[in-house]
Short mmCIF file of C-alpha atoms in Angstrom, two decimals:
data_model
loop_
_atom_site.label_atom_id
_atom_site.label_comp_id
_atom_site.label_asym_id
_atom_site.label_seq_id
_atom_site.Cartn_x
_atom_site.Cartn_y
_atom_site.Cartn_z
CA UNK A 1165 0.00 0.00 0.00
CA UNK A 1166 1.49 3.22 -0.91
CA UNK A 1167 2.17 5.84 2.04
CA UNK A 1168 2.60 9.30 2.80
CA UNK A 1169 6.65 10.84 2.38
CA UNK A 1170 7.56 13.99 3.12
CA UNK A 1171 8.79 15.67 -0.01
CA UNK A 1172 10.81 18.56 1.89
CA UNK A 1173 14.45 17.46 3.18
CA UNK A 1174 17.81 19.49 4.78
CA UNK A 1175 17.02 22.93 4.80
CA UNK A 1176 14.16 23.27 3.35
CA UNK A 1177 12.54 21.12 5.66
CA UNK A 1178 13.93 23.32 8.40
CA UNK A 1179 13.05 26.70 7.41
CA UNK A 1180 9.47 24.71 6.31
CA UNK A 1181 9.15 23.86 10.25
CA UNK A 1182 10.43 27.39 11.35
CA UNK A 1183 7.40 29.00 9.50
CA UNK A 1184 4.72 26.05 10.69
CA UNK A 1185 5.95 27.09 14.31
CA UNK A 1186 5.67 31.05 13.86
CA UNK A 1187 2.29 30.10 12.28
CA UNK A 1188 1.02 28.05 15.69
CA UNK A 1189 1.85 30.88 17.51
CA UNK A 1190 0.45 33.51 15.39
CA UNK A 1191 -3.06 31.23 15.11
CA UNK A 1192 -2.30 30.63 18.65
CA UNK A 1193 -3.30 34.28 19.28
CA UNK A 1194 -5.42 35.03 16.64
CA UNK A 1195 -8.18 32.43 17.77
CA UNK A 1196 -8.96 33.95 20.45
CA UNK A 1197 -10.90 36.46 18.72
CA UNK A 1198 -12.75 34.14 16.51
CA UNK A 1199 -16.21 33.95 16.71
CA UNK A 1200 -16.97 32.13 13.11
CA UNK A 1201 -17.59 28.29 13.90
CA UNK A 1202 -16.88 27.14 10.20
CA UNK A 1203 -14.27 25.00 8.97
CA UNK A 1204 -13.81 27.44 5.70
CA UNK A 1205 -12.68 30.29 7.64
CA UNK A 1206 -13.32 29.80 11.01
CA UNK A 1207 -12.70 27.75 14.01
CA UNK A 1208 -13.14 24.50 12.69
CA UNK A 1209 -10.28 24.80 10.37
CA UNK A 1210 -8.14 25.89 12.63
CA UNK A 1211 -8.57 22.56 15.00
CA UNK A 1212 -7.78 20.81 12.06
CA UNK A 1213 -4.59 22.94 11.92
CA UNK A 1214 -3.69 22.43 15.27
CA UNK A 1215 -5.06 18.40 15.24
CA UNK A 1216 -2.18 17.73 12.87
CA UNK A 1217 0.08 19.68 14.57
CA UNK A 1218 0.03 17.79 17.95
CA UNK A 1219 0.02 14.83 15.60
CA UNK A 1220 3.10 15.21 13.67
CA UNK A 1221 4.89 16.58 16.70
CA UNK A 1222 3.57 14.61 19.58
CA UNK A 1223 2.78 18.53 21.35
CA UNK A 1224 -0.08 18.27 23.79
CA UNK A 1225 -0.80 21.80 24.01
CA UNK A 1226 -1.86 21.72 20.34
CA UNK A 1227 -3.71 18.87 20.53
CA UNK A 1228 -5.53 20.65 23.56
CA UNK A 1229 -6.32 23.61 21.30
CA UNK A 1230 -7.74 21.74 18.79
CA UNK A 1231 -10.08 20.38 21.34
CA UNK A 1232 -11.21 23.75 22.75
CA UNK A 1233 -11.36 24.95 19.45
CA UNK A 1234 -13.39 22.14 18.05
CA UNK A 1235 -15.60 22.78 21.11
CA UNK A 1236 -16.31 26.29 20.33
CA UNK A 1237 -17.75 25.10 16.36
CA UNK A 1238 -19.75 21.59 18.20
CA UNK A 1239 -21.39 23.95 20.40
CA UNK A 1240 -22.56 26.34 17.69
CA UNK A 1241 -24.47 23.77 16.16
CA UNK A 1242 -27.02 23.54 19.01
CA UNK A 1243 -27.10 27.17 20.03
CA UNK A 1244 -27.26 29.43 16.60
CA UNK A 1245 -28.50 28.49 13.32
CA UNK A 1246 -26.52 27.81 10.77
CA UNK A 1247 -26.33 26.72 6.88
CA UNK A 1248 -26.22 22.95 5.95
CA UNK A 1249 -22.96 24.31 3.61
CA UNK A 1250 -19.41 22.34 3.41
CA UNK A 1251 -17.37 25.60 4.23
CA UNK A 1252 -19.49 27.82 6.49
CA UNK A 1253 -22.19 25.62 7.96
CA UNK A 1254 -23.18 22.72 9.71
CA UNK A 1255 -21.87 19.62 7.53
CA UNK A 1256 -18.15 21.25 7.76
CA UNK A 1257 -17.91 21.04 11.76
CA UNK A 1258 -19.94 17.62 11.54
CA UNK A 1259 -17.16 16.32 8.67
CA UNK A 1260 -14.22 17.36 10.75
CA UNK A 1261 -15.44 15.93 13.79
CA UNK A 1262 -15.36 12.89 11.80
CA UNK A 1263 -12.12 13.61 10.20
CA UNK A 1264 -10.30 14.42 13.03
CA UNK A 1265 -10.68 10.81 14.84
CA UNK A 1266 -8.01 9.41 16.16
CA UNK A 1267 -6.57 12.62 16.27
CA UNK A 1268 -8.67 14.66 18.95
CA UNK A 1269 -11.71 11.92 19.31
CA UNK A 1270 -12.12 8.03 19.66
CA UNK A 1271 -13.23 6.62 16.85
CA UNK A 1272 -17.01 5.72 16.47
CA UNK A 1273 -18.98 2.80 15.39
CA UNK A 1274 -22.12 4.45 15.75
CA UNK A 1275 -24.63 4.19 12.85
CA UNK A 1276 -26.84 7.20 14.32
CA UNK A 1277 -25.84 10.05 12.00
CA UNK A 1278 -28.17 13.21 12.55
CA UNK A 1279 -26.32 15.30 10.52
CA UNK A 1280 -26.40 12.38 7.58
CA UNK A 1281 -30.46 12.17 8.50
CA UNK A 1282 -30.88 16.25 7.82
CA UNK A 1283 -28.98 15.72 5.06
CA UNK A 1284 -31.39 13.06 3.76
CA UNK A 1285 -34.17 15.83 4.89
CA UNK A 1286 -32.66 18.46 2.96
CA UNK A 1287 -32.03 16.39 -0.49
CA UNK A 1288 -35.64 14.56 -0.31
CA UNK A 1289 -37.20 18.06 0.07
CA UNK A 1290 -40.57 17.79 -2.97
CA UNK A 1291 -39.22 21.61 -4.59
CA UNK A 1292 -36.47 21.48 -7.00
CA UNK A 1293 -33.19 22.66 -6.59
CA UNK A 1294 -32.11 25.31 -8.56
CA UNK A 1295 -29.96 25.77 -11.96
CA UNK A 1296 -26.62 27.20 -10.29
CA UNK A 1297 -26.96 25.35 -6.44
CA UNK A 1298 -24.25 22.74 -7.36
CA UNK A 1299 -20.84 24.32 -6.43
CA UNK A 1300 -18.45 22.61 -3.40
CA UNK A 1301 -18.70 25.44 -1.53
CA UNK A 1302 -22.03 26.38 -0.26
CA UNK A 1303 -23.82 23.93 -2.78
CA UNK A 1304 -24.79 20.63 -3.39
CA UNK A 1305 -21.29 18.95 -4.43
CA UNK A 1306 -20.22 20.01 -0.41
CA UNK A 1307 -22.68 17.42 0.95
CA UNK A 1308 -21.24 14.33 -0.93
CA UNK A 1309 -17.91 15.46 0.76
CA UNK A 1310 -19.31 15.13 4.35
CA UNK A 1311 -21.23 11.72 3.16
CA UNK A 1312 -18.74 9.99 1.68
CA UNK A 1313 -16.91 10.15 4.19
CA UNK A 1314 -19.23 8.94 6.86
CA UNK A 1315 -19.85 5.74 4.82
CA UNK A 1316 -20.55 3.11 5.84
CA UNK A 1317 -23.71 4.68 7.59
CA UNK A 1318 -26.94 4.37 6.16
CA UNK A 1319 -27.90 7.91 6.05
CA UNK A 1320 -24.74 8.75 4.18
CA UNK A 1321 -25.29 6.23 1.87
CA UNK A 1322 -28.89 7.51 1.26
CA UNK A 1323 -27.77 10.96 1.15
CA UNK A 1324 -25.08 10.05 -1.72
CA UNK A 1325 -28.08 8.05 -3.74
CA UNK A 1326 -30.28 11.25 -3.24
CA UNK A 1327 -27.11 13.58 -3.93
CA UNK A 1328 -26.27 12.16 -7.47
CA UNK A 1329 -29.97 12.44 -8.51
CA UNK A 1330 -30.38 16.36 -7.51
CA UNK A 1331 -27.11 17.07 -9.38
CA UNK A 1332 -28.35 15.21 -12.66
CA UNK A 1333 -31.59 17.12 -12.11
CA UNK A 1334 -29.70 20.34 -12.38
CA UNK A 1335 -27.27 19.16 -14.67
CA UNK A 1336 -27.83 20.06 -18.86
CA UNK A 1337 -27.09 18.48 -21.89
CA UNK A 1338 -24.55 20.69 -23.67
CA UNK A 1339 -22.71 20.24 -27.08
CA UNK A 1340 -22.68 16.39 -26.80
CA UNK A 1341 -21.99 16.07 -23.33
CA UNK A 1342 -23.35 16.74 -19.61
CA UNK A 1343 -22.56 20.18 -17.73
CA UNK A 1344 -23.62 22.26 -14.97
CA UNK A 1345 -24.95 26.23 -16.22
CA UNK A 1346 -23.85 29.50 -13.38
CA UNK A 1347 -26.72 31.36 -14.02
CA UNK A 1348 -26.20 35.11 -14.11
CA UNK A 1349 -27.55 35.49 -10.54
CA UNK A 1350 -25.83 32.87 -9.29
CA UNK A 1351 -22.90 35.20 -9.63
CA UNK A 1352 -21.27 38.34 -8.32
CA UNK A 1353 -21.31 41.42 -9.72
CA UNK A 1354 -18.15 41.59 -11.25
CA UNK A 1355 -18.47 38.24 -12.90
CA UNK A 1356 -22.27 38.89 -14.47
CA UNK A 1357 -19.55 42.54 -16.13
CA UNK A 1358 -18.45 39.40 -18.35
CA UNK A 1359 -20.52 37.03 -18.50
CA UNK A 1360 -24.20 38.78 -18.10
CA UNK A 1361 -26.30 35.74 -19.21
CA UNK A 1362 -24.61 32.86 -17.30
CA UNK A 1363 -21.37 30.62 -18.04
CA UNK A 1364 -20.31 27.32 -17.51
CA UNK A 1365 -17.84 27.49 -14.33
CA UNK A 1366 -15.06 25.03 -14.82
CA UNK A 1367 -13.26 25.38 -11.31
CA UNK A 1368 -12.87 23.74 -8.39
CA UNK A 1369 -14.42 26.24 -6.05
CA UNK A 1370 -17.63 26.82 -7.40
CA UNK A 1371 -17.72 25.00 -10.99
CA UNK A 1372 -17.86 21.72 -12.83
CA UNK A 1373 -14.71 20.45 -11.90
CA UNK A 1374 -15.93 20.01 -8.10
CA UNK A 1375 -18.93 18.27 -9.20
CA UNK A 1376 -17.00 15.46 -11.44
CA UNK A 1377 -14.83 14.77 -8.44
CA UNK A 1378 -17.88 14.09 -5.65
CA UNK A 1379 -19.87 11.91 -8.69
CA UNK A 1380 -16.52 10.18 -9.41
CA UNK A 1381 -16.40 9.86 -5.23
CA UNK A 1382 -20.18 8.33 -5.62
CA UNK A 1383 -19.60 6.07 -8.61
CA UNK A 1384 -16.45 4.03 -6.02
CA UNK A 1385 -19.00 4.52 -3.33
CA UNK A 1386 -21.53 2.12 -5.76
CA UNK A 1387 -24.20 4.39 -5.21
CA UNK A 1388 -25.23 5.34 -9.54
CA UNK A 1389 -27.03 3.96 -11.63
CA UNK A 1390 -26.06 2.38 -14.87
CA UNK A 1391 -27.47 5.58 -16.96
CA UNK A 1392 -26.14 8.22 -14.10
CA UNK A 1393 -22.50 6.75 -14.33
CA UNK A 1394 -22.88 7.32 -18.25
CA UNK A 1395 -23.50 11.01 -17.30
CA UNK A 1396 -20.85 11.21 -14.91
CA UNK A 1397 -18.61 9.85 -18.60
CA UNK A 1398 -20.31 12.49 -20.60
CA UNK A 1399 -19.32 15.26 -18.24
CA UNK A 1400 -15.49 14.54 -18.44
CA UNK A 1401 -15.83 14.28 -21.96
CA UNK A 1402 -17.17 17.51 -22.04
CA UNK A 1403 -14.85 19.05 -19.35
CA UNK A 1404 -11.92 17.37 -21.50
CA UNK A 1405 -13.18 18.57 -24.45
CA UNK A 1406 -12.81 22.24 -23.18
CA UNK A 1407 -8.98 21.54 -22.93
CA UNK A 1408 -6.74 23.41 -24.76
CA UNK A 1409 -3.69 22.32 -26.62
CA UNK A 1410 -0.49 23.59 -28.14
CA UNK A 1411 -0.58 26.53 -25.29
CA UNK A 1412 1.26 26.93 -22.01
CA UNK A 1413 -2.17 26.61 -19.96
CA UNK A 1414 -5.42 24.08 -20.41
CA UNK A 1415 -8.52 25.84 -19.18
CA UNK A 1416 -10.34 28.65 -19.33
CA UNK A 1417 -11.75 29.62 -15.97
CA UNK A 1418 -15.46 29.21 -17.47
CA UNK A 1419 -17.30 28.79 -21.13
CA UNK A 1420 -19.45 32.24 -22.00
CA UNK A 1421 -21.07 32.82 -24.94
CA UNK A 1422 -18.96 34.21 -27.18
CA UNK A 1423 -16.33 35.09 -24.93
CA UNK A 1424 -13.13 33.88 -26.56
CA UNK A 1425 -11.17 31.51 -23.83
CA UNK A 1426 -8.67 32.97 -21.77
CA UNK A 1427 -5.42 31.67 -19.71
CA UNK A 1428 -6.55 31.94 -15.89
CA UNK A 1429 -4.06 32.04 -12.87
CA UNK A 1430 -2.32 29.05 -11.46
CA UNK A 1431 -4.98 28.22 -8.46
CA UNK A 1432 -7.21 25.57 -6.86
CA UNK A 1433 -10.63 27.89 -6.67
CA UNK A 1434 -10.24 28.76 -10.89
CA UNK A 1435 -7.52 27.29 -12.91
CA UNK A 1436 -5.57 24.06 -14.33
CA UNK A 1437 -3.98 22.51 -10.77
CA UNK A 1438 -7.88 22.52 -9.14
CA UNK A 1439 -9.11 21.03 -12.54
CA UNK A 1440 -6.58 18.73 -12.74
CA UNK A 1441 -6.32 17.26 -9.09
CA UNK A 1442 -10.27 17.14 -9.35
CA UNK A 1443 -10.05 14.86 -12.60
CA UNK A 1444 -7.59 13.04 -10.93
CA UNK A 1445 -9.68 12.22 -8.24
CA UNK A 1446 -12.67 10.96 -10.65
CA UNK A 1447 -9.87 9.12 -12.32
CA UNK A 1448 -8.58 7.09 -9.37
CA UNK A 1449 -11.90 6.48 -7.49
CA UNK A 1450 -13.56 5.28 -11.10
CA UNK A 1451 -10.21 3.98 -12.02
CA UNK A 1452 -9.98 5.38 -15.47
CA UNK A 1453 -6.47 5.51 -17.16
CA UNK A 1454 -7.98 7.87 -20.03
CA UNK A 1455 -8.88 10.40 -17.34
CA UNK A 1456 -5.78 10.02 -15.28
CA UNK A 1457 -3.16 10.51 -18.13
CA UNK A 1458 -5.83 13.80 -19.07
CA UNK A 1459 -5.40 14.76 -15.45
CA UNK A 1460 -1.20 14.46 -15.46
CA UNK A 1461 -1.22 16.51 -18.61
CA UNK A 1462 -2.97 19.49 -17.64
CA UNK A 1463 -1.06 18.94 -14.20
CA UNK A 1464 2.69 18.52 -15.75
CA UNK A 1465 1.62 21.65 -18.03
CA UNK A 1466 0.54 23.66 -14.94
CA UNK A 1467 3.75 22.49 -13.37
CA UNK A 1468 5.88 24.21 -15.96
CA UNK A 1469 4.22 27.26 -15.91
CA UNK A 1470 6.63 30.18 -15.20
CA UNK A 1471 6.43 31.31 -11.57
CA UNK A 1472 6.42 34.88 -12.82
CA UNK A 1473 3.54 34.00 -15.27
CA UNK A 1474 1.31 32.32 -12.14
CA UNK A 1475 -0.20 35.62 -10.96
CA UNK A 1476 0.25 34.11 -7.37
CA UNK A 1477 0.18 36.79 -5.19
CA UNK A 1478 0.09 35.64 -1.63
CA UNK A 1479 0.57 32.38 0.12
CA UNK A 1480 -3.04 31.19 0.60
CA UNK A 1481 -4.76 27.66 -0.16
CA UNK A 1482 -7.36 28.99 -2.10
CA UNK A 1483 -5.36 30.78 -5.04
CA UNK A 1484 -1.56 31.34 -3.44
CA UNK A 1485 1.39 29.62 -3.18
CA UNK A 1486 1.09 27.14 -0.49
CA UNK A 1487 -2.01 25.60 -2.94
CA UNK A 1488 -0.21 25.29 -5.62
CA UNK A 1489 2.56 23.55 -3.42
CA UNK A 1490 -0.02 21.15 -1.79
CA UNK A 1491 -1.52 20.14 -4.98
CA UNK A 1492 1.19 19.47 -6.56
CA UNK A 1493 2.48 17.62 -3.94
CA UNK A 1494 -0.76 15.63 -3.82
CA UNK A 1495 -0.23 14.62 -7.47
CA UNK A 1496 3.21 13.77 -6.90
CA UNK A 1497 2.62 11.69 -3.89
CA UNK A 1498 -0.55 9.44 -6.45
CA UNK A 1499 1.94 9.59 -9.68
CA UNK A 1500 5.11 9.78 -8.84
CA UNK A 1501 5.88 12.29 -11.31
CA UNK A 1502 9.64 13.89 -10.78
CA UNK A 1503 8.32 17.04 -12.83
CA UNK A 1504 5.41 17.33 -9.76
CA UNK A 1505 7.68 17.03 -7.27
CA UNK A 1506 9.88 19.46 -8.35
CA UNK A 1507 7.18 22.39 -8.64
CA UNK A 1508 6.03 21.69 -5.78
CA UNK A 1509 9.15 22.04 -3.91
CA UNK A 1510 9.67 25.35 -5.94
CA UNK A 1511 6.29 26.34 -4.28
CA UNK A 1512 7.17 25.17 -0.76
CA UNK A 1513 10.08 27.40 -1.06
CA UNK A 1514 8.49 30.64 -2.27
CA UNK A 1515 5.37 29.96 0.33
CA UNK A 1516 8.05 30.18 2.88
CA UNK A 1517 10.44 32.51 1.08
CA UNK A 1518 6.76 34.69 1.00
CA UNK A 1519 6.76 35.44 5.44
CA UNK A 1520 7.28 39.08 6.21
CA UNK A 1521 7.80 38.84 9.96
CA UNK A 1522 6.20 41.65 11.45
CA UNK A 1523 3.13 41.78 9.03
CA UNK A 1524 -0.05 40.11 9.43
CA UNK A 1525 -0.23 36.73 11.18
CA UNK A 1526 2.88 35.03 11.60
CA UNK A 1527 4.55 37.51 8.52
CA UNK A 1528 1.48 36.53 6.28
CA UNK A 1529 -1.20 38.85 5.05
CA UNK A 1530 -3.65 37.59 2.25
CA UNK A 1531 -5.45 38.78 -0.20
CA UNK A 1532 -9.70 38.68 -0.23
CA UNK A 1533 -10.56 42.22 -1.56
CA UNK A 1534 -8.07 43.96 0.37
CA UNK A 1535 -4.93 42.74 2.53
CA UNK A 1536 -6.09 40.93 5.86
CA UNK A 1537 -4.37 38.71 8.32
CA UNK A 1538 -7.02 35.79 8.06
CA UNK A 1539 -6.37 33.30 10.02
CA UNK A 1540 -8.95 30.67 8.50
CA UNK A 1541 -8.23 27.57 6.60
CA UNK A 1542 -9.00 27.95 2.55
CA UNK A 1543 -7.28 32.08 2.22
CA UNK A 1544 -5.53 32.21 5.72
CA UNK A 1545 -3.07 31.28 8.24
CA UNK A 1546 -4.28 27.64 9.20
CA UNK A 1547 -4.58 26.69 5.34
CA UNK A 1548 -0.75 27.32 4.63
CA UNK A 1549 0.44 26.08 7.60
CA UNK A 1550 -1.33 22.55 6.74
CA UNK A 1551 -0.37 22.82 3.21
CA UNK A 1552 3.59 22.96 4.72
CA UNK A 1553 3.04 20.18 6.69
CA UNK A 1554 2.40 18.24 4.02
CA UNK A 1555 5.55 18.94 3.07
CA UNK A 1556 7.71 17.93 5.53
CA UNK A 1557 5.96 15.33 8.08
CA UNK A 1558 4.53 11.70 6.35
CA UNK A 1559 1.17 12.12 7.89
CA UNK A 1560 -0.74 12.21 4.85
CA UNK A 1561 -2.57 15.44 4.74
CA UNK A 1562 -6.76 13.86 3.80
CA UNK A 1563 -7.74 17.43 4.79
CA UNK A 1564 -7.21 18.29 1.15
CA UNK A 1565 -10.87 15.88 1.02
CA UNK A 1566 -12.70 19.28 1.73
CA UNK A 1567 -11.01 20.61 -1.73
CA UNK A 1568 -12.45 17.80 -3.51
CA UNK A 1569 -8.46 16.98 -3.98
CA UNK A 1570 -7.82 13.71 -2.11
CA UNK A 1571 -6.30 11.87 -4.99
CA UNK A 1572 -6.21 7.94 -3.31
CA UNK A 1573 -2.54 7.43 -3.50
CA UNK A 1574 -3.42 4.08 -5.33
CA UNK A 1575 -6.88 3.67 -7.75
CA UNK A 1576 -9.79 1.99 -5.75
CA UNK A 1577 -11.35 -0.85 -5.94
CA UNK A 1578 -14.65 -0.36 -8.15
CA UNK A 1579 -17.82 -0.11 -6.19
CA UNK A 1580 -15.95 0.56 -2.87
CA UNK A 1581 -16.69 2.01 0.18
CA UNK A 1582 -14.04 3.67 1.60
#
């Protein structure tokens, strides 16, 4: 069975572990001023941060903080409402309770699963869902993160059944093959300037690419249908059919009516190493060699894109540096591609190369729509501090689940459960 290595050796590893440590104690301080019980930005995340810290280091104190932070986000799921949504609402905190077992909680055997039963509630509801609700984020594709991953229960299994039929249902025939349509007000204002009548998002964040990865998660989960697995086919052939070739980049950021296709940055949320790693994850879990060579290209090409030319501006998960390291480390780490492993060693290095001691939290600031110190996991502190220590420790960092970027570092078995 293949395992975990840390990529990082010498001195990189070492200045790698001097930043992880001036980020504990920057989070250290910043959490206690944080209210938001989320895993996307709030406190959540930041137990997750701190769970794999005491791991990798055997430090009690972090281990200890991960508890009182993972208190604070249990508790606010009895005493405020909040959204069923992956990053900001209820089925985050629920998944990394899960997640973090054996970490911060015993393991369970329970089959009760209320957060799997509202889940059920919430995809058996009689109105339809809407056009655009099928992004990772805050939409449909976030559920069949936390349900997959609390398979073998029966709710998540019924929530996963339920899940792939709502997508479908908002899903279109397009050009041949099987998409998901942003409607214009699906979007923010500065995306409707350029596309006013809708696009098809290929991200990770909030498009397509998100979506192929949880329906390739459901296919190894055996939960489709003969004729919803052909869909799930006719979606990467669509998706792949978007790719361009002969360039130094693969993907637009979206398909608009005639809006001629555009190189995008070098990011998870919108651009080719989100697209890729989410292909790649389809590929493994429905253990397709077509998609998984597709997936390598558009990664290798990513790989060899010129720093200078990334329009990486600050260290972030999301769309900074210590993504870009992390995925490509992720795709290393299932390939064993040398060209991988070099960029994202190259990335490692400029994530740490990027502190400003002093500034922000821990000599990071980030970029939202102005400089902040955010402290939360996917554009903040706690996100590149995990992302380094999947550099240098040989815990294998499954966080990277709540990108829709787990690539199994070997294919599955078809129709598994995990």
């Amino acid at each position: 069975m293949a395992t975990w290595r840390p990529l990082l050796e010498g001195r990189d590893a070492e200045r790698t572990w001097a930043v992880i440590h001036d980020l504990a104690e920057g989070l250290r301080a910043a959490a206690e001023d944080l209210d938001d019980p989320g895993f996307g930005g709030g406190t959540a995340g930041l137990a997750a941060f701190f769970a794999y810290l005491g791991a990798a280091t055997g430090g009690e104190e972090w281990t200890a903080l991960a508890h009182r932070l993972m208190d604070h986000s249990i508790d606010a799921i009895s005493e405020r409402p909040l959204p069923p949504d992956l990053y900001e609402g209820f089925t985050g905190i629920a998944w990394t309770i899960r997640h973090l077992e054996g970490m911060l909680f015993e393991e369970s055997d329970e089959e009760d699963d209320p957060i799997g039963e509202s889940v059920v509630t919430l995809l058996s509801r009689p109105q339809p869902f809407e056009r655009g609700d099928f992004d990772l984020i805050g939409g449909l594709s976030g559920y069949g993160i936390y349900a997959f991953d609390a398979l073998p229960r029966p709710a998540a299994r019924r929530s996963l059944e339920l899940l792939v039929a709502r997508l479908l249902e908002i899903g279109e025939p397009v050009d041949g093959g099987f998409s998901w349509f942003t409607p214009p007000e699906w979007m923010p204002d500065w995306q409707r300037e350029e596309a006013p009548y809708g696009k098809y998002n290929l991200g990770a964040s909030h498009g397509v690419a998100a979506v192929i990865a949880v329906l390739g998660m459901c296919a190894a989960a055996g939960v489709m249908t003969p004729a919803q697995r052909s869909t799930l086919d006719r979606a990467v052939d669509w998706l792949l059919a978007q790719k361009q070739t002969g360039k130094s980049w693969c993907f637009a950021n979206a398909v608009i009516k005639d809006v001629p296709f555009h190189r995008d940055r070098l990011a998870w949320c919108y651009g080719d190493p989100g697209i890729a790693a989410a292909l790649f994850v389809a590929a493994r879990h429905c253990r397709d060699a077509r998609w998984e060579a597709a997936a390598l290209d558009v990664a290798r090409t990513a790989a060899r894109r010129p720093m200078e030319d990334s329009r990486v501006i600050d260290a972030g998960l999301c769309h900074g540096s210590a993504g870009l390291a992390h995925l490509f480390n992720r795709m290393h780490q299932a390939s064993g591609d040398p060209v991988l492993a070099e960029s994202a060693r190259a990335w490692f290095r400029y994530t740490v190369e990027m502190q400003r001691p002093g500034t922000g939290i821990a000599g990071y600031i980030f970029w939202e729509t102005d400089w902040k110190p955010l402290p939360g996991f996917l554009a903040g502190a706690a996100g590149v501090g995990l992302g380094l220590l999947g550099g240098v420790t040989s815990i294998e960092p499954a966080w990277d689940q709540f990108l829709a970027a787990r690539v199994p570092l070997e294919p599955s078995a078809p129709d598994a459960t995990p």
